[in-house]
Coordinates of C-alpha atoms in Angstrom, one line a residue:
M276 CA 31.1 33.0 20.2
Q277 CA 30.9 29.8 18.2
I278 CA 27.4 28.7 17.2
E279 CA 26.9 24.9 17.3
S280 CA 23.2 24.4 16.7
G281 CA 20.1 26.2 15.8
L282 CA 21.4 28.9 13.5
H283 CA 23.4 28.7 10.2
T284 CA 24.3 30.9 7.4
H285 CA 21.9 30.3 4.5
G286 CA 19.8 28.2 6.9
V287 CA 16.1 28.0 7.6
L288 CA 14.5 28.4 11.0
Q289 CA 11.3 26.5 11.7
R290 CA 8.3 28.7 12.2
N291 CA 5.6 28.1 14.9
A292 CA 1.8 28.3 14.7
Q293 CA 2.0 32.1 14.9
N294 CA 4.3 32.2 11.8
V295 CA 7.3 33.4 13.6
S296 CA 10.6 31.7 14.7
D297 CA 10.9 29.8 17.9
A298 CA 14.4 28.5 17.7
V299 CA 16.9 27.6 20.4
V300 CA 20.5 28.4 19.6
T301 CA 23.5 27.0 21.5
G302 CA 27.2 27.2 21.3
S303 CA 30.5 27.9 23.0
C304 CA 32.0 31.3 24.1
T305 CA 34.9 32.8 26.0
R306 CA 32.9 35.3 28.1
D307 CA 30.0 35.3 30.5
G308 CA 27.1 37.7 30.3
K309 CA 23.7 38.3 28.7
V310 CA 23.2 37.2 25.1
L311 CA 21.7 40.1 23.0
L312 CA 20.0 39.7 19.6
T313 CA 19.9 42.1 16.7
V314 CA 18.1 41.2 13.5
S315 CA 18.3 43.1 10.2
Q316 CA 16.6 42.7 6.9
G317 CA 18.7 44.2 4.2
T318 CA 20.0 47.5 5.7
R319 CA 17.0 47.9 8.0
P320 CA 17.2 46.6 11.6
L321 CA 13.9 45.2 12.9
A322 CA 12.8 47.4 15.7
K323 CA 11.8 44.5 18.0
F324 CA 15.2 43.0 17.8
M325 CA 17.7 45.7 18.5
G326 CA 19.8 44.5 21.3
E327 CA 17.0 42.4 22.9
T328 CA 18.2 40.0 25.7
V329 CA 17.5 36.5 24.5
G330 CA 19.7 34.2 26.7
V331 CA 22.7 33.9 28.9
A332 CA 26.4 32.8 28.6
E333 CA 28.4 31.3 31.4
K334 CA 31.1 28.8 31.9
G335 CA 32.1 28.7 28.3
R336 CA 28.6 27.9 26.9
F337 CA 25.7 30.0 25.8
S338 CA 22.0 29.3 25.0
C339 CA 19.4 31.7 23.6
E340 CA 15.9 31.7 22.0
L341 CA 15.2 33.4 18.7
K342 CA 11.5 34.1 19.3
G343 CA 9.3 36.1 17.0
I344 CA 11.3 36.6 13.8
P345 CA 8.6 36.8 11.1
V346 CA 8.3 34.2 8.3
G347 CA 10.4 35.2 5.3
G348 CA 13.8 36.8 5.1
P349 CA 16.5 36.8 4.4
Y350 CA 17.8 38.1 7.7
R351 CA 21.1 39.0 9.2
V352 CA 21.2 37.8 12.8
Q353 CA 23.8 39.2 15.2
L354 CA 24.4 37.7 18.6
C355 CA 26.6 39.3 21.2
I356 CA 27.5 38.8 24.9
A357 CA 27.3 41.9 27.0
S358 CA 29.2 42.2 30.3
A359 CA 27.6 43.5 33.5
T360 CA 28.7 47.0 32.5
G361 CA 26.9 46.7 29.1
K362 CA 30.1 46.4 27.1
W363 CA 30.0 44.0 24.1
V364 CA 32.7 41.4 24.8
D365 CA 31.9 38.6 22.3
T366 CA 30.1 38.7 19.0
T367 CA 29.0 36.5 16.0
E368 CA 26.9 37.2 13.0
V369 CA 25.0 34.9 10.7
D370 CA 23.7 36.1 7.3
D371 CA 21.0 35.0 4.8
V372 CA 18.7 33.4 7.4
L373 CA 15.1 32.4 6.4
V374 CA 12.1 31.5 8.5
G375 CA 9.7 28.9 7.2
D376 CA 9.3 25.1 7.2
L377 CA 11.8 22.4 7.8
W378 CA 11.5 18.8 6.7
L379 CA 13.5 15.6 7.3
L380 CA 14.4 13.4 4.3
G381 CA 15.1 9.8 5.1
G382 CA 15.3 6.3 3.6
Q383 CA 17.5 4.6 1.0
S384 CA 18.8 5.2 -2.5
N385 CA 15.6 6.4 -4.1
M386 CA 15.4 9.2 -1.5
Q387 CA 19.2 9.7 -1.7
G388 CA 18.7 10.3 -5.4
V389 CA 20.0 8.3 -8.4
G390 CA 17.8 9.8 -11.2
L391 CA 19.7 11.3 -14.1
L392 CA 21.0 14.8 -13.2
K393 CA 20.0 16.1 -16.7
D394 CA 16.4 16.1 -15.4
A395 CA 17.1 17.9 -12.1
P396 CA 14.6 20.7 -11.3
A397 CA 15.7 24.3 -11.3
T398 CA 16.7 25.9 -8.0
H399 CA 14.7 28.4 -6.0
P400 CA 16.3 30.9 -3.6
E401 CA 13.8 30.1 -0.8
V402 CA 14.3 26.3 -1.0
R403 CA 17.4 25.4 1.0
A404 CA 19.1 22.2 2.0
F405 CA 21.1 21.1 5.0
Y406 CA 23.7 19.0 3.2
L407 CA 25.5 16.0 4.7
D408 CA 28.5 18.2 5.5
D409 CA 26.4 20.2 7.9
R410 CA 26.3 23.2 5.5
W411 CA 23.2 25.1 4.5
E412 CA 22.9 26.3 0.9
V413 CA 20.3 26.8 -1.8
A414 CA 18.9 23.3 -2.6
R415 CA 20.2 21.7 -5.8
E416 CA 20.8 18.2 -6.8
T417 CA 22.4 16.1 -5.4
L418 CA 20.9 16.8 -1.9
H419 CA 22.7 13.7 -0.5
D420 CA 26.3 13.7 -1.6
I421 CA 27.7 10.9 0.6
S422 CA 31.3 11.8 -0.2
T423 CA 30.9 15.0 1.9
S424 CA 29.3 13.4 5.0
V425 CA 30.6 14.4 8.4
D426 CA 28.8 11.4 10.1
D427 CA 30.9 8.3 10.4
V428 CA 28.0 6.0 9.7
H429 CA 28.1 6.9 6.0
R430 CA 31.7 6.0 5.8
V431 CA 31.1 2.6 7.5
L432 CA 28.2 1.8 5.2
C433 CA 30.4 2.6 2.2
G434 CA 32.8 -0.1 3.2
G435 CA 35.2 1.9 5.4
S436 CA 35.8 5.0 3.4
L437 CA 33.7 7.6 1.8
P438 CA 33.3 7.4 -2.0
P439 CA 35.1 9.8 -4.3
P440 CA 33.2 13.0 -5.0
N441 CA 30.4 12.8 -7.6
T442 CA 30.2 9.0 -7.6
L443 CA 26.8 8.6 -5.9
T444 CA 24.9 11.6 -7.3
G445 CA 21.5 11.9 -8.8
V446 CA 17.9 13.2 -8.5
G447 CA 15.7 12.3 -5.6
P448 CA 12.2 13.5 -4.7
G449 CA 13.2 15.8 -1.9
H450 CA 14.1 18.9 -4.0
A451 CA 10.9 18.7 -6.0
F452 CA 9.0 18.3 -2.8
G453 CA 10.6 21.4 -1.4
L454 CA 9.8 23.4 -4.5
E455 CA 6.2 22.3 -4.5
M456 CA 5.8 23.1 -0.8
Q457 CA 7.2 26.6 -1.4
R458 CA 4.9 27.1 -4.3
R459 CA 1.9 26.1 -2.3
R460 CA 2.8 27.7 1.1
K461 CA 4.6 30.8 -0.2
V462 CA 7.2 30.5 2.6
P463 CA 10.8 29.4 2.7
Q464 CA 11.4 25.6 2.8
G465 CA 14.4 23.8 4.4
L466 CA 15.3 20.2 3.6
I467 CA 17.4 18.2 6.0
A468 CA 19.1 15.4 4.1
A469 CA 19.5 12.1 6.0
A470 CA 19.1 9.2 3.5
H471 CA 21.6 6.5 2.6
G472 CA 21.2 4.0 -0.3
G473 CA 20.7 0.2 0.3
T474 CA 19.8 0.6 4.0
S475 CA 17.3 -1.6 5.9
M476 CA 15.0 -0.9 8.8
T477 CA 17.4 -2.7 11.1
Q478 CA 20.0 -0.1 10.1
W479 CA 17.5 2.7 10.9
D480 CA 16.8 1.2 14.3
P481 CA 15.8 4.0 16.8
K482 CA 17.4 2.1 19.6
R483 CA 20.8 3.3 18.2
R484 CA 19.9 7.0 18.7
D485 CA 22.6 7.5 21.3
E486 CA 25.3 6.4 18.9
N487 CA 24.8 9.8 17.2
G488 CA 26.8 10.0 14.0
N489 CA 27.7 6.3 14.2
S490 CA 24.2 5.2 13.3
L491 CA 21.7 6.3 10.7
Y492 CA 19.0 7.2 13.2
G493 CA 21.5 8.8 15.5
A494 CA 22.9 10.9 12.7
M495 CA 19.5 12.0 11.6
I496 CA 18.6 13.1 15.1
R497 CA 21.9 14.9 15.5
R498 CA 21.3 16.8 12.3
L499 CA 17.7 17.6 13.4
R500 CA 19.1 19.1 16.6
A501 CA 21.8 21.0 14.7
C502 CA 19.0 22.7 12.8
G503 CA 17.1 23.7 16.0
G504 CA 15.3 20.4 16.9
K505 CA 12.0 21.3 15.3
V506 CA 10.6 20.3 11.9
C507 CA 7.2 20.3 10.2
G508 CA 7.4 16.6 9.2
M509 CA 9.2 13.9 7.3
I510 CA 9.2 12.4 3.8
W511 CA 10.5 8.8 3.6
Y512 CA 11.3 6.3 0.9
Q513 CA 12.6 2.9 2.1
G514 CA 11.6 -0.7 1.9
E515 CA 13.5 -2.3 -1.0
S516 CA 16.2 -3.7 1.4
D517 CA 13.5 -5.3 3.6
A518 CA 11.9 -7.2 0.7
N519 CA 13.1 -10.6 1.8
G520 CA 11.9 -13.5 3.9
D521 CA 13.5 -12.5 7.1
A522 CA 12.7 -8.8 7.2
A523 CA 9.4 -8.5 5.4
P524 CA 7.3 -10.1 8.2
L525 CA 8.7 -7.5 10.6
F526 CA 8.3 -4.4 8.4
T527 CA 5.1 -2.9 9.8
K528 CA 6.3 -3.4 13.4
R529 CA 9.6 -1.7 12.7
M530 CA 8.0 1.2 10.9
I531 CA 5.6 1.8 13.7
E532 CA 8.5 1.8 16.2
F533 CA 10.5 4.1 13.9
V534 CA 7.7 6.7 13.5
D535 CA 6.9 6.6 17.3
A536 CA 10.5 7.2 18.2
L537 CA 11.0 10.0 15.6
R538 CA 7.9 11.9 16.9
R539 CA 9.1 11.5 20.5
D540 CA 12.7 12.6 19.8
A541 CA 11.5 15.5 17.7
G542 CA 9.0 16.5 20.5
T543 CA 6.1 16.4 18.0
P544 CA 3.7 13.6 18.8
A545 CA 1.6 14.3 15.7
M546 CA 4.4 14.9 13.3
P547 CA 3.1 14.1 9.7
V548 CA 4.9 11.5 7.7
A549 CA 4.5 11.1 3.9
M550 CA 6.1 7.9 2.7
V551 CA 6.5 6.4 -0.7
Q552 CA 5.3 2.9 -1.6
I553 CA 8.3 1.2 -3.3
S554 CA 8.0 1.1 -7.0
R555 CA 9.6 -1.6 -9.2
V556 CA 12.8 -3.7 -9.6
I557 CA 13.9 -5.6 -12.6
G558 CA 15.4 -9.1 -12.6
W559 CA 14.1 -10.5 -9.3
S560 CA 12.9 -14.0 -8.9
R561 CA 9.2 -14.9 -8.5
E562 CA 9.9 -15.8 -4.8
S563 CA 11.6 -12.4 -4.2
G564 CA 8.7 -10.7 -6.0
R565 CA 6.4 -12.1 -3.4
Y566 CA 8.3 -10.3 -0.6
W567 CA 8.4 -7.2 -2.7
N568 CA 4.6 -7.2 -2.9
A569 CA 4.5 -7.9 0.9
I570 CA 6.4 -4.7 1.6
Q571 CA 4.2 -2.7 -0.8
E572 CA 1.0 -4.1 0.9
Q573 CA 2.2 -3.3 4.4
Q574 CA 3.2 0.2 3.2
R575 CA -0.3 0.7 1.7
R576 CA -2.0 -0.3 4.9
L577 CA 0.4 1.4 7.4
A578 CA -1.9 4.5 7.6
E579 CA -4.5 2.2 9.2
K580 CA -2.1 1.8 12.2
V581 CA -0.3 5.1 12.3
E582 CA -2.2 8.4 12.4
R583 CA -1.1 11.3 10.3
L584 CA 0.8 9.1 7.9
A585 CA 0.2 8.9 4.1
C586 CA 1.5 6.5 1.6
V587 CA 2.2 7.8 -2.0
P588 CA 2.2 5.4 -4.9
A589 CA 5.1 5.4 -7.4
I590 CA 4.4 2.2 -9.5
D591 CA 3.6 4.2 -12.7
L592 CA 6.7 6.3 -12.8
S593 CA 9.6 5.8 -15.3
M594 CA 13.0 4.5 -14.2
D595 CA 16.6 5.3 -15.0
D596 CA 18.0 1.9 -14.2
N597 CA 16.7 -1.5 -12.8
I598 CA 15.5 -0.1 -9.4
H599 CA 15.8 3.7 -9.4
I600 CA 13.0 6.1 -10.4
S601 CA 14.1 8.4 -13.2
G602 CA 14.9 12.1 -12.7
K603 CA 11.6 13.1 -14.4
G604 CA 9.7 10.5 -12.3
Q605 CA 11.3 11.9 -9.1
S606 CA 10.0 15.4 -9.8
I607 CA 6.5 13.9 -10.2
L608 CA 7.0 11.9 -7.0
G609 CA 8.1 15.0 -5.1
R610 CA 5.0 16.8 -6.1
R611 CA 2.9 13.9 -5.0
L612 CA 4.6 13.8 -1.6
A613 CA 4.0 17.6 -1.2
E614 CA 0.2 17.1 -2.0
A615 CA 0.1 14.3 0.5
M616 CA 1.8 16.4 3.1
Q617 CA -0.5 19.3 2.5
C618 CA -3.5 16.9 3.2
L619 CA -1.9 15.7 6.4
T620 CA -1.5 19.2 7.6
G621 CA -5.1 20.2 7.0
D622 CA -5.3 21.5 3.4
Q623 CA -8.9 20.7 2.4
T624 CA -8.5 21.7 -1.2
L625 CA -6.5 18.6 -2.1
S626 CA -7.3 14.9 -2.1
P627 CA -5.1 12.4 -0.1
P628 CA -3.4 9.7 -2.1
I629 CA -5.7 7.2 -3.8
E630 CA -6.8 4.4 -1.4
L631 CA -8.6 1.1 -2.0
A632 CA -12.3 1.2 -0.9
E633 CA -13.7 -2.2 -1.7
V634 CA -13.3 -5.2 -4.0
K635 CA -16.4 -7.2 -4.9
S636 CA -17.6 -9.4 -7.8
Q637 CA -20.8 -9.1 -9.9
V638 CA -22.3 -11.5 -12.3
T639 CA -22.5 -10.4 -15.9
E640 CA -25.2 -11.2 -18.4
R641 CA -22.8 -13.9 -19.8
N642 CA -22.7 -15.5 -16.4
L643 CA -19.1 -14.5 -15.8
A644 CA -17.6 -12.6 -12.9
D645 CA -16.7 -8.9 -13.1
I646 CA -14.5 -7.7 -10.3
H647 CA -15.4 -4.1 -9.2
V648 CA -12.4 -2.4 -7.6
R649 CA -13.5 0.9 -6.1
F650 CA -11.1 3.6 -4.8
R651 CA -11.4 6.6 -2.5
H652 CA -9.9 10.1 -3.1
V653 CA -10.0 9.8 -6.9
V654 CA -9.8 13.3 -8.5
G655 CA -12.2 13.3 -11.4
E656 CA -12.2 9.8 -13.0
L657 CA -9.8 7.0 -13.4
R658 CA -8.0 7.0 -16.8
S659 CA -5.1 5.4 -18.6
G660 CA -3.1 6.5 -21.7
A661 CA -3.7 3.1 -23.3
R662 CA -5.6 -0.1 -22.5
P663 CA -5.9 0.0 -18.7
W664 CA -3.6 -2.6 -17.1
G665 CA -2.0 -3.7 -13.9
F666 CA -4.4 -6.2 -12.3
Q667 CA -3.6 -9.8 -11.8
L668 CA -5.6 -12.7 -10.3
V669 CA -3.9 -15.3 -8.2
T670 CA -5.0 -18.5 -6.4
R671 CA -5.0 -18.6 -2.7
D672 CA -1.8 -20.7 -3.0
G673 CA -0.2 -17.7 -4.9
E674 CA -0.3 -19.1 -8.4
P675 CA -1.1 -16.5 -11.1
L676 CA -4.2 -17.0 -13.2
E677 CA -4.5 -15.7 -16.8
R678 CA -8.3 -15.1 -16.6
I679 CA -8.5 -11.3 -17.0
F680 CA -9.5 -10.3 -20.6
D681 CA -10.1 -6.6 -20.1
V682 CA -10.3 -3.7 -17.6
E683 CA -12.9 -0.9 -17.9
L684 CA -12.6 2.4 -16.0
R685 CA -15.8 3.9 -14.8
G686 CA -15.5 6.9 -12.4
D687 CA -13.7 5.8 -9.3
T688 CA -14.0 2.1 -10.1
A689 CA -11.9 -0.3 -12.2
I690 CA -14.1 -3.1 -13.5
V691 CA -11.9 -6.2 -14.1
H692 CA -13.6 -8.4 -16.7
T693 CA -12.7 -12.0 -16.1
G694 CA -13.4 -15.4 -17.6
L695 CA -14.2 -16.8 -14.2
A696 CA -17.6 -18.4 -13.4
P697 CA -19.3 -16.4 -10.6
F698 CA -18.6 -19.0 -8.0
E699 CA -14.9 -19.0 -8.8
A700 CA -14.2 -15.3 -8.1
D701 CA -14.5 -15.6 -4.3
M702 CA -12.0 -18.4 -4.4
H703 CA -9.2 -16.2 -5.7
L704 CA -7.2 -13.1 -4.8
L705 CA -6.6 -9.9 -6.7
H706 CA -3.4 -7.8 -7.1
Y707 CA -2.6 -4.5 -8.7
G708 CA 1.1 -4.4 -9.4
Y709 CA 1.8 -8.1 -9.1
Q710 CA 5.4 -9.2 -8.6
S711 CA 8.3 -6.9 -8.7
N712 CA 8.2 -5.5 -12.3
P713 CA 4.6 -5.0 -13.3
Y714 CA 3.1 -2.7 -15.9
C715 CA 0.6 -0.4 -14.3
N716 CA -0.9 2.6 -16.1
I717 CA -4.0 3.7 -14.2
V718 CA -4.1 7.2 -12.7
D719 CA -6.8 9.8 -11.9
E720 CA -7.3 13.1 -13.7
A721 CA -4.7 14.7 -11.4
G722 CA -2.2 12.2 -12.7
R723 CA -1.9 10.3 -9.4
S724 CA -1.4 6.5 -9.5
L725 CA -3.4 3.7 -8.0
P726 CA -1.5 2.1 -5.2
V727 CA 0.0 -1.4 -5.5
L728 CA -2.4 -3.7 -3.6
G729 CA -2.8 -7.3 -2.9
P730 CA -3.3 -10.0 -2.2
A731 CA -6.9 -8.7 -1.8
S732 CA -9.9 -10.8 -1.1
I733 CA -12.7 -10.5 -3.6
G734 CA -15.6 -9.6 -1.4
I735 CA -15.7 -11.1 2.1
P736 CA -13.6 -14.3 2.2
K737 CA -15.8 -17.4 2.3
A738 CA -15.0 -21.0 3.0
L739 CA -16.0 -22.3 -0.4
S740 CA -15.1 -25.7 -1.8
P741 CA -14.0 -26.1 -5.4
A742 CA -16.7 -27.1 -7.7
I743 CA -17.5 -30.8 -7.4
R744 CA -16.4 -32.4 -10.7
R745 CA -16.4 -36.1 -9.7
V746 CA -20.0 -37.2 -9.2
L747 CA -22.1 -40.3 -9.7
V748 CA -24.4 -40.1 -12.8
S749 CA -27.3 -42.1 -14.1
P750 CA -28.2 -43.2 -17.6
I751 CA -30.8 -41.1 -19.4
F752 CA -34.3 -42.2 -18.3
T753 CA -37.8 -41.5 -19.6
G754 CA -38.9 -38.0 -18.6
A755 CA -41.0 -37.1 -15.6
G756 CA -42.2 -33.6 -16.8
K757 CA -41.7 -30.9 -14.2
L758 CA -40.9 -33.6 -11.6
E759 CA -43.9 -32.8 -9.4
G760 CA -44.7 -36.5 -8.8
L761 CA -41.1 -37.7 -8.7
A762 CA -40.3 -39.5 -5.5
Y763 CA -37.0 -40.5 -3.9
P764 CA -36.1 -43.9 -5.4
T765 CA -36.7 -46.9 -3.1
E766 CA -33.3 -48.3 -4.0
L767 CA -30.4 -46.1 -5.2
E768 CA -29.1 -49.1 -7.0
S769 CA -32.0 -48.8 -9.4
L770 CA -30.5 -45.5 -10.7
Q771 CA -27.5 -47.4 -12.1
L772 CA -25.1 -44.7 -10.8
T773 CA -21.6 -44.8 -12.1
P774 CA -18.7 -42.3 -11.3
R775 CA -17.7 -39.7 -13.8
D776 CA -15.1 -37.0 -13.8
F777 CA -16.2 -33.8 -15.6
P778 CA -13.5 -31.6 -17.2
T779 CA -15.1 -28.3 -16.1
D780 CA -16.9 -27.0 -13.1
F781 CA -20.2 -27.6 -15.0
C782 CA -21.3 -31.2 -14.9
D783 CA -22.4 -31.0 -18.6
R784 CA -24.4 -33.8 -20.3
H785 CA -26.0 -31.8 -23.0
L786 CA -24.8 -34.0 -25.8
E787 CA -26.5 -37.0 -24.3
I788 CA -29.7 -35.0 -23.6
S789 CA -29.8 -33.4 -27.1
G790 CA -29.2 -36.9 -28.6
R791 CA -32.7 -37.8 -27.5
G792 CA -34.2 -35.6 -30.2
G793 CA -36.0 -33.2 -27.9
E794 CA -38.1 -35.8 -26.1
D795 CA -38.6 -35.4 -22.4
C796 CA -36.0 -37.2 -20.3
L797 CA -34.6 -37.5 -16.8
L798 CA -31.2 -38.0 -15.3
Y799 CA -29.6 -38.0 -11.8
Y800 CA -26.4 -36.8 -10.2
A801 CA -25.4 -38.1 -6.8
V802 CA -22.6 -37.3 -4.3
H803 CA -21.7 -39.4 -1.2
L804 CA -20.1 -37.4 1.6
V805 CA -18.2 -38.6 4.7
V806 CA -18.2 -36.3 7.7
D807 CA -15.8 -36.8 10.6
E808 CA -17.2 -34.1 13.0
P809 CA -20.4 -32.2 13.1
M810 CA -20.5 -29.2 10.8
P811 CA -22.9 -26.9 9.0
I812 CA -22.8 -27.1 5.2
V813 CA -24.6 -25.0 2.6
F814 CA -25.0 -26.9 -0.7
L815 CA -24.8 -24.5 -3.7
I816 CA -26.5 -25.8 -6.8
G817 CA -27.1 -24.4 -10.3
Y818 CA -29.1 -26.0 -13.1
D819 CA -30.9 -25.4 -16.4
G820 CA -34.0 -27.6 -16.2
P821 CA -36.7 -28.8 -13.8
V822 CA -34.9 -30.0 -10.7
K823 CA -35.6 -31.8 -7.4
V824 CA -32.9 -32.3 -4.7
W825 CA -32.8 -34.7 -1.8
L826 CA -30.4 -34.9 1.1
D827 CA -30.3 -38.3 2.8
G828 CA -33.7 -39.1 1.3
E829 CA -35.4 -36.0 2.4
E830 CA -36.7 -33.6 -0.3
R831 CA -35.0 -30.3 0.2
H832 CA -35.8 -28.4 -3.0
H833 CA -38.0 -28.5 -6.1
D834 CA -38.0 -26.0 -9.0
P835 CA -40.4 -27.1 -11.8
E836 CA -39.6 -24.0 -13.8
G837 CA -35.8 -24.5 -14.0
C838 CA -34.5 -23.4 -17.4
N839 CA -31.5 -22.0 -19.2
P840 CA -29.0 -20.6 -18.5
A841 CA -27.5 -22.6 -15.7
V842 CA -26.4 -20.1 -13.0
A843 CA -23.9 -21.3 -10.4
D844 CA -25.1 -21.0 -6.8
R845 CA -28.7 -20.4 -7.9
V846 CA -30.0 -22.4 -4.8
K847 CA -28.5 -22.5 -1.3
L848 CA -29.5 -25.5 0.8
S849 CA -28.4 -25.4 4.5
A850 CA -27.9 -28.5 6.5
E851 CA -26.3 -29.6 9.8
L852 CA -24.3 -32.7 9.0
A853 CA -23.6 -35.2 11.7
P854 CA -20.6 -37.5 11.6
G855 CA -21.1 -40.3 9.1
R856 CA -22.1 -40.9 5.5
H857 CA -24.5 -38.6 3.7
T858 CA -25.9 -38.6 0.1
L859 CA -27.0 -35.6 -2.0
L860 CA -29.1 -36.6 -5.0
V861 CA -30.2 -34.3 -7.8
A862 CA -32.8 -35.1 -10.4
L863 CA -32.7 -33.0 -13.6
G864 CA -35.4 -32.9 -16.2
G865 CA -34.3 -32.7 -19.8
N866 CA -36.3 -29.6 -20.5
N867 CA -37.3 -31.0 -23.9
G868 CA -33.6 -31.3 -24.9
R869 CA -32.6 -27.8 -23.7
A870 CA -31.1 -28.8 -20.3
W871 CA -27.3 -29.3 -20.1
G872 CA -26.4 -30.1 -16.5
V873 CA -25.7 -28.8 -13.0
F874 CA -23.2 -26.9 -10.8
L875 CA -22.4 -28.4 -7.4
R876 CA -20.2 -27.1 -4.6
M877 CA -20.3 -26.5 -0.8
L878 CA -19.9 -23.6 1.7
R879 CA -18.9 -23.7 5.4
P880 CA -20.9 -20.7 6.9
D881 CA -19.3 -21.1 10.3
V882 CA -15.7 -20.3 9.2
P883 CA -14.6 -16.7 10.0
P884 CA -12.8 -14.7 7.3
E885 CA -9.4 -14.9 9.0
A886 CA -9.6 -18.7 9.1
V887 CA -10.5 -18.7 5.4
L888 CA -7.4 -16.7 4.6
E889 CA -5.3 -19.2 6.6
Q890 CA -7.3 -22.1 5.1
A891 CA -7.8 -23.4 8.6
Y892 CA -11.0 -25.5 7.9
S893 CA -12.1 -28.7 6.2
F894 CA -15.0 -30.0 4.1
P895 CA -16.8 -33.4 4.1
R896 CA -14.7 -35.9 2.1
L897 CA -16.1 -37.1 -1.2
E898 CA -16.5 -40.8 -1.2
P899 CA -14.7 -42.4 -4.3

């Protein structure tokens, strides 16, 4: 008898829900007859498995089922073929067999393992690996020694020949994952190595399954079947090779297809998948960094589209070169993957990886915008070893803004203190882990990192115009008190309006007002708007003195008690603007020399958030 799949010396058989084996073993033989099973542990045969009939052999092939072997081991498993007379006519024996959990390990170089071997974790007799040469042994780094592969795809990907021994070796997360799973589950763990460095989702295309060892996906499925065809789940680290303009837009679609195919081919529709969010790379251009962030954001959000999938951050981990996580970092990552897998498989004592809950802005007492970034699944409180860092503001055009002056950690929330005016915050986007080589140091009390995120809208995206800085202004007139009796001017020309460009979003005239020595005064601001098609507009106005506002000559707002400080967007005036020319006129009382000016901008309330993100809308034109 020659075993071909399902049973190997030093191997691990996948347990079922009853904590016993349920493996199918196939192979070749020279005789026909019943296949009998004998299982021993040490020198003691297991009573249930002393010559039990488990299959049949005919026409040079045999197949049998190893049902009911308890979790644990090691076991010595003997298979024999008995003729019709009961005589043993063909026999094979496999030693040091364990029953526990099997896991697929896939992806590219950070799963293959490039971390320094001096930091490799210690071995454990109940954590085994199915190496690329189709051999089971106690797991030790390197799990993926490409030079030993029996699948031709690895030779092709290496340029036509396998590399010399020990040239592509290092620490990956798989070994630490297996050690942590064994520590938590107290049963043997088996790791089926299947990764190859530098590979893209196109090279992992499930449509190439039938190519067997000539494709990455085919080789992985062949190896899965060689180990019995059943596994507990998969850990996955890939995405660096898809961080480009052609592949990044297709990443989510390809990952969904990959996971669907894997679950179908493994016969496990709900197979859990714990994947890694790609970490850092040094030396990439800003344009390439944009695609790097695009992959990270798709990975972060993939669990919204794929059930029983978790994404584990790695952005805070140390590195051993310009793209590979260090040996020490890989051990941390392996433990994070194990915790995520435990959560996916129902362990209620652990928290899933940290996820973004919401991003919103709040106005501070200094009339600035704080951005509150709240997270789910935080263990204890967020913390950092030094000043918390990693957040970045960008414009909707992707330009970075240096407007963050500090970050405060409060429970499950990072409060990003900015120098933005309140009305500015909603106009921009937020990242954590911006570009391809950021510094990120925020974790929870369990040492788990925040995920890379962004671009994230701050609150619900709104169609807000920039602050209006070019306005018509009047000279300083004699005051009108709290403006109760102030009427719309009979002729606008009487206001002597002239255009002025203000350098900031606040149309500030406090030097002129204070120059009047504290006497009561009055001034006007006006904006002429041209509308091409009917649209609703909300005028957002802030001020620091008595104010009165007219739209096309109709009084729309009066606040006799307006005073410092000027708060942007204090008043919202809704209007339905017909095509044509419209005039907004604001009268501001000098507030006995304490008034400074006004804020002006517009909001389109009819634009849905998706159109805001695509900037698929317009505002009235400002007349020169």
